[in-house]
mmCIF file of C-alpha atoms in Angstrom:
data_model
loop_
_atom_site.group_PDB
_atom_site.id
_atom_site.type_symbol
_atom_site.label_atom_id
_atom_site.label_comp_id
_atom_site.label_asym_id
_atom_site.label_seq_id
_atom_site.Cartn_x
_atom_site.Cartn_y
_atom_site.Cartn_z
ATOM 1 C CA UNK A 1 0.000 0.000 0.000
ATOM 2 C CA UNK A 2 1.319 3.166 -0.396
ATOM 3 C CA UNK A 3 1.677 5.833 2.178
ATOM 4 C CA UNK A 4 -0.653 8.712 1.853
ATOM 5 C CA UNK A 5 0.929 12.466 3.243
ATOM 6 C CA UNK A 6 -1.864 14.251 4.310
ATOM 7 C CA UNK A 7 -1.566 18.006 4.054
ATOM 8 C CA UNK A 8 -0.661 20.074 6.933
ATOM 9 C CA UNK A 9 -4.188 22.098 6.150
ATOM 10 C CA UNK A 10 -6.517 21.891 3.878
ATOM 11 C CA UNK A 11 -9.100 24.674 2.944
ATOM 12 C CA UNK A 12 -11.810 22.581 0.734
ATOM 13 C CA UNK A 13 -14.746 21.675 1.462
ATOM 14 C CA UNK A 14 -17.368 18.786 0.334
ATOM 15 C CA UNK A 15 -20.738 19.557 0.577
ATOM 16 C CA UNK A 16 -22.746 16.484 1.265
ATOM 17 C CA UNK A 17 -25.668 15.052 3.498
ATOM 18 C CA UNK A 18 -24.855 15.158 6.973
ATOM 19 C CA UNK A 19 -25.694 11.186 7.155
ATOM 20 C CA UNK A 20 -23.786 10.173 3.966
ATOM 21 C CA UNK A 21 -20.429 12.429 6.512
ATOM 22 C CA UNK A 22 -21.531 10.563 9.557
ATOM 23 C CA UNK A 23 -21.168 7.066 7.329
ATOM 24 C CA UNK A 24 -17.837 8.347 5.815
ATOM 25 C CA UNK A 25 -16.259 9.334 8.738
ATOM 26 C CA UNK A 26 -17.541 6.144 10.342
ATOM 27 C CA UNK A 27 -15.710 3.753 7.615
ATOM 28 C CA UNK A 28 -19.338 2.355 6.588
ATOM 29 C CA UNK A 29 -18.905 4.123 3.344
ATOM 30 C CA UNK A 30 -16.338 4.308 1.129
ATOM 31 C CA UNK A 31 -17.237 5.639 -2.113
ATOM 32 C CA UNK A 32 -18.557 8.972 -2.869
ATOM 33 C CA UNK A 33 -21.415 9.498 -5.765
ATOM 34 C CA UNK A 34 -21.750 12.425 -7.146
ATOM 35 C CA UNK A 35 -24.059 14.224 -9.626
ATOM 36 C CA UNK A 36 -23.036 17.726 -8.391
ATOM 37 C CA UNK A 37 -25.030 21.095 -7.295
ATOM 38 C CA UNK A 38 -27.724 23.241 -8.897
ATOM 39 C CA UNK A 39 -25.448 26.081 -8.698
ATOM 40 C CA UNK A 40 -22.667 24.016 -10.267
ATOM 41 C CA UNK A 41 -24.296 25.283 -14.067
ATOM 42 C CA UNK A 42 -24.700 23.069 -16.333
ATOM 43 C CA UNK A 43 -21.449 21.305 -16.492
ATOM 44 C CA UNK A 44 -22.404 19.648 -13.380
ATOM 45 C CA UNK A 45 -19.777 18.388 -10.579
ATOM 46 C CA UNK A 46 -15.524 17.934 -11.585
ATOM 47 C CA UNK A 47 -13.667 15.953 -8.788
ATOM 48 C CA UNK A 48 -11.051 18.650 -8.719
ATOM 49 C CA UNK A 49 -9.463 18.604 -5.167
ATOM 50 C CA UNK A 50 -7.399 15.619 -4.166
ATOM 51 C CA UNK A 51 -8.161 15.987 -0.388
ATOM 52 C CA UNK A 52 -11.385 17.629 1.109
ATOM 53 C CA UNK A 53 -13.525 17.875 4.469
ATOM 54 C CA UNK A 54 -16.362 16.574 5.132
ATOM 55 C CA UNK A 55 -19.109 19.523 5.197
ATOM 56 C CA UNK A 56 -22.219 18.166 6.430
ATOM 57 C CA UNK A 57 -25.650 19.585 5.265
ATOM 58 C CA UNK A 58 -29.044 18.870 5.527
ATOM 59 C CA UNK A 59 -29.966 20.808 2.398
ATOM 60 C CA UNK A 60 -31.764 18.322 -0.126
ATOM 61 C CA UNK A 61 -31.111 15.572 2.895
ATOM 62 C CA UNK A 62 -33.978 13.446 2.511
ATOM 63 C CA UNK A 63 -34.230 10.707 5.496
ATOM 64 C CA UNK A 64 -36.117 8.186 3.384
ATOM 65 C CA UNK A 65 -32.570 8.415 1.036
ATOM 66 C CA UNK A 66 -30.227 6.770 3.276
ATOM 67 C CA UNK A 67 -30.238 2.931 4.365
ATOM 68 C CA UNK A 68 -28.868 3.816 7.635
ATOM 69 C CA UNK A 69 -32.047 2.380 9.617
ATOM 70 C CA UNK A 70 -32.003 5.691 11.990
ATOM 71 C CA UNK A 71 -34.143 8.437 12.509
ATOM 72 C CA UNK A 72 -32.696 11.285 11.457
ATOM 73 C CA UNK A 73 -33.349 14.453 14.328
ATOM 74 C CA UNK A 74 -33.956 17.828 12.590
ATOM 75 C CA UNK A 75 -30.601 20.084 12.978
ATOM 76 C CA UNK A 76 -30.175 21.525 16.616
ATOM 77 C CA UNK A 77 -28.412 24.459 17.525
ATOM 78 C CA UNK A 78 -27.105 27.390 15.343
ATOM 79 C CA UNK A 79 -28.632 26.439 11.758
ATOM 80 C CA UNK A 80 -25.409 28.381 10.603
ATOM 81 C CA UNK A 81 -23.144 26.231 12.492
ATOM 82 C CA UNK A 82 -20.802 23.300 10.790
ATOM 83 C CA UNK A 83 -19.302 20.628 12.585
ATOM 84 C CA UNK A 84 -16.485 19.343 10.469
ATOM 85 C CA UNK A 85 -14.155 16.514 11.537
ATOM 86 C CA UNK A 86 -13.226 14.301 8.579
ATOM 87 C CA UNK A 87 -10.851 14.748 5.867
ATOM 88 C CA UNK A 88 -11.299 12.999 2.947
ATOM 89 C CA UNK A 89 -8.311 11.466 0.493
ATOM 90 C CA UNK A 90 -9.176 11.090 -3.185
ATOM 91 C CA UNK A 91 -7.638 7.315 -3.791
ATOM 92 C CA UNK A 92 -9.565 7.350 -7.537
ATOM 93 C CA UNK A 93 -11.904 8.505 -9.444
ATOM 94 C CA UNK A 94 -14.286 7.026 -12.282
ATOM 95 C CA UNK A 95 -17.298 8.176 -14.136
ATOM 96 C CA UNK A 96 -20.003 5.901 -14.301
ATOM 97 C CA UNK A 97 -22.077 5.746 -17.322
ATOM 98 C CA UNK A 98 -23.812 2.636 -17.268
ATOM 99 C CA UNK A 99 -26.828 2.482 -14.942
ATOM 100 C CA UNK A 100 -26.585 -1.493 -14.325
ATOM 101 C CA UNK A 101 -23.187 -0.250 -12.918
ATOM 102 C CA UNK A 102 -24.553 0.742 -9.742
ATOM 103 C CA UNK A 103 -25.992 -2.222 -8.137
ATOM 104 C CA UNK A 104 -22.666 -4.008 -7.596
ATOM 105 C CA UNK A 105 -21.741 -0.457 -5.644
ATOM 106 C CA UNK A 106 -23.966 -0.914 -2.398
ATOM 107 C CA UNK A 107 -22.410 -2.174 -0.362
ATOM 108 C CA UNK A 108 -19.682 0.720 -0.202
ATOM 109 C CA UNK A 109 -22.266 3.307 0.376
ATOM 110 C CA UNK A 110 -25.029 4.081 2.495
ATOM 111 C CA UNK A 111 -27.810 5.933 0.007
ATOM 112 C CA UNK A 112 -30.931 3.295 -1.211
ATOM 113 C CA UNK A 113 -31.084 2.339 -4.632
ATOM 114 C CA UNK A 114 -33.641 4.918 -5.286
ATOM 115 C CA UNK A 115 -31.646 7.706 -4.651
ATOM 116 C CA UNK A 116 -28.573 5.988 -5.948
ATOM 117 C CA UNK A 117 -30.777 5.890 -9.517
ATOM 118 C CA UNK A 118 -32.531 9.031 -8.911
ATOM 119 C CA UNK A 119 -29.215 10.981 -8.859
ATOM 120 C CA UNK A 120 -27.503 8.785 -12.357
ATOM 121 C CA UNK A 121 -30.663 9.956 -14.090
ATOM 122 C CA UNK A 122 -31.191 13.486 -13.247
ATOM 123 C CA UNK A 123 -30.409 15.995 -16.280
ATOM 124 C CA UNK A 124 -27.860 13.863 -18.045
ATOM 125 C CA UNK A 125 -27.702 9.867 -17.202
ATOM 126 C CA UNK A 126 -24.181 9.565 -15.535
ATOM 127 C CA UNK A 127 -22.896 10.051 -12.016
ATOM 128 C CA UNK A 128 -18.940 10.606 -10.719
ATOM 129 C CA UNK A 129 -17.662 7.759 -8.313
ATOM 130 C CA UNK A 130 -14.719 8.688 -5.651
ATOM 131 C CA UNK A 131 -13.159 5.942 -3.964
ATOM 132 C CA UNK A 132 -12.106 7.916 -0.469
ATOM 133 C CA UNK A 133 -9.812 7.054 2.376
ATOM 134 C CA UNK A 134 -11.353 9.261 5.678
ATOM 135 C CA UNK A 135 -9.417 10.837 8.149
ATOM 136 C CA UNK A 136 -11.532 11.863 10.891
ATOM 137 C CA UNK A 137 -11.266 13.751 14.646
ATOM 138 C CA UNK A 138 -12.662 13.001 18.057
ATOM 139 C CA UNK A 139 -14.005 16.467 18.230
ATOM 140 C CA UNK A 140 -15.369 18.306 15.546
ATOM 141 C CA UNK A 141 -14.465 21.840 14.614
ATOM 142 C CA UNK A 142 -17.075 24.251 14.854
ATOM 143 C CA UNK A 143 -17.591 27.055 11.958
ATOM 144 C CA UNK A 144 -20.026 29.528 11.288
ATOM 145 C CA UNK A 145 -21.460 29.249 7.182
ATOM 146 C CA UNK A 146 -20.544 32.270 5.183
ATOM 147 C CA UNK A 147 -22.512 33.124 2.583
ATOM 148 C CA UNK A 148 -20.328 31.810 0.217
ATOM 149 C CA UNK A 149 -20.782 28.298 0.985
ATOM 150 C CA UNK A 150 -24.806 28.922 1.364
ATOM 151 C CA UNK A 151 -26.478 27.285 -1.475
ATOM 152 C CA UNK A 152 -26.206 24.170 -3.624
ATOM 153 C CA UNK A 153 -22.730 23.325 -4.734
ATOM 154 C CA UNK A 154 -20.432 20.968 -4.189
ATOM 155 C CA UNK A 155 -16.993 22.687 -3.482
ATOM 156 C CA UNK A 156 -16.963 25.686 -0.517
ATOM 157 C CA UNK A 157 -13.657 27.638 0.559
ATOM 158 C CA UNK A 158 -12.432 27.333 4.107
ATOM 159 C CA UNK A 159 -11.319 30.030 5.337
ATOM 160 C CA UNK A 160 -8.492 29.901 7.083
ATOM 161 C CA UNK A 161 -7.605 26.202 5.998
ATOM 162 C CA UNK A 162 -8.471 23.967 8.499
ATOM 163 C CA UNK A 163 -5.147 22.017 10.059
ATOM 164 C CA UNK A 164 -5.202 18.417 9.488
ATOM 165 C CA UNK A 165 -2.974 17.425 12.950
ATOM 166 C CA UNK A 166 -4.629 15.055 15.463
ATOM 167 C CA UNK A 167 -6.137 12.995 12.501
ATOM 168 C CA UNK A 168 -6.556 9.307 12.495
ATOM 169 C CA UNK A 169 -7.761 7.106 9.599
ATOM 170 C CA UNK A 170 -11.545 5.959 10.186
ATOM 171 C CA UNK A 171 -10.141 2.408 8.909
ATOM 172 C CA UNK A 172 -7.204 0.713 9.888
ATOM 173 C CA UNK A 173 -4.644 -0.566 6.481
ATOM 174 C CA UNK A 174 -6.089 -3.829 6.311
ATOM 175 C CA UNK A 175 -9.562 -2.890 6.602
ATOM 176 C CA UNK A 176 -8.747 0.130 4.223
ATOM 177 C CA UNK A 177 -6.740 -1.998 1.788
ATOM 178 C CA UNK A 178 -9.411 -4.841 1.575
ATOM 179 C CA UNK A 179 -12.392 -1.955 1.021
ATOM 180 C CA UNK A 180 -10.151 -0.456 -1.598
ATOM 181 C CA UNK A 181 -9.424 -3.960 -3.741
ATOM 182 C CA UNK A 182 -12.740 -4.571 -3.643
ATOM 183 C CA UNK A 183 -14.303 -1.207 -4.748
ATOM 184 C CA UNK A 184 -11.387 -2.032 -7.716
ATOM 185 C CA UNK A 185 -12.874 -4.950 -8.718
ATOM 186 C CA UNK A 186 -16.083 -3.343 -8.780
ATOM 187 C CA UNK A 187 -15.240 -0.617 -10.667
ATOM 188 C CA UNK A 188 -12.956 -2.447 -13.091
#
């Protein structure tokens, strides 16, 4: 396996259901899919940034689209306020363009199949899959949303770049490397 540097900070952000961050930063899920955000324009979502955190949201978070089992409580405290705690590492990336495709991908996510399909079909058939290795913290770091990172879209700036020491990875090497080979075979 090869040793991954993380970077002393990082100032990237991934905008994603606060569920599909609490399974990523639990190691139940592995792989990211992504169509991208509304105000993302027409050319829809690039996986652009190597290394990201974890920016959980609850905009467009439907509970009926994850297969975590849980009841999801409605946000508490400051509706502005971010908890972020897990780093994400970009191991590799693939465009999926065949809908039978995402069956075999289930068990390295937590969304249903609905949503899964729902999301390959809307505008243009196709989704982005990111095979991540997550990084996460004991305690979360708080921040207040700007404005900026209001909205849909996929990538928001941190600013300042959060620091990336006190990380450990949410899956040990073995667990990591046998999640990994797997997702490879799936994704060919």
């Amino acid at each position: 396996m090869s040793e991954i540097d993380l970077p002393k900070s990082c100032g990237v952000g991934f905008k994603e259901w606060s569920g599909v961050c609490d399974a990523l930063a639990a190691g139940a899920q592995t792989v990211i899919l992504r169509k991208g955000g509304i105000a993302e324009g027409p050319g829809g979502f690039t996986p652009e940034h190597p290394f990201f955190w974890l920016y959980p949201t609850h905009v467009h978070e439907a509970q009926q689209g994850l297969r975590t089992g849980d009841e999801r409580p409605a946000p508490g405290g400051d509706p502005g306020e971010v908890a972020i705690r897990a780093l994400a590492a970009v191991d590799s990336v693939r465009r999926i363009d065949r809908e039978d495709d995402l069956d075999a991908l289930e068990e390295f996510h937590v969304w249903t199949s609905e949503t899964v399909h729902k999301r390959f079909q809307y505008r243009n058939p196709g989704l982005w899959a990111l095979v991540v290795r997550v990084w996460a913290r004991e305690r979360p770091t708080s921040l207040i949303a700007t404005p900026e990172q209001l909205g849909c879209k996929t990538w928001v700036e941190l600013i300042p770049p959060l620091p990336t020491a006190g990380l450990a990875p949410v899956l040990d090497d073995e667990a990591w490397e046998r999640r990994r080979e797997a997702l490879r075979a799936v994704l060919g």
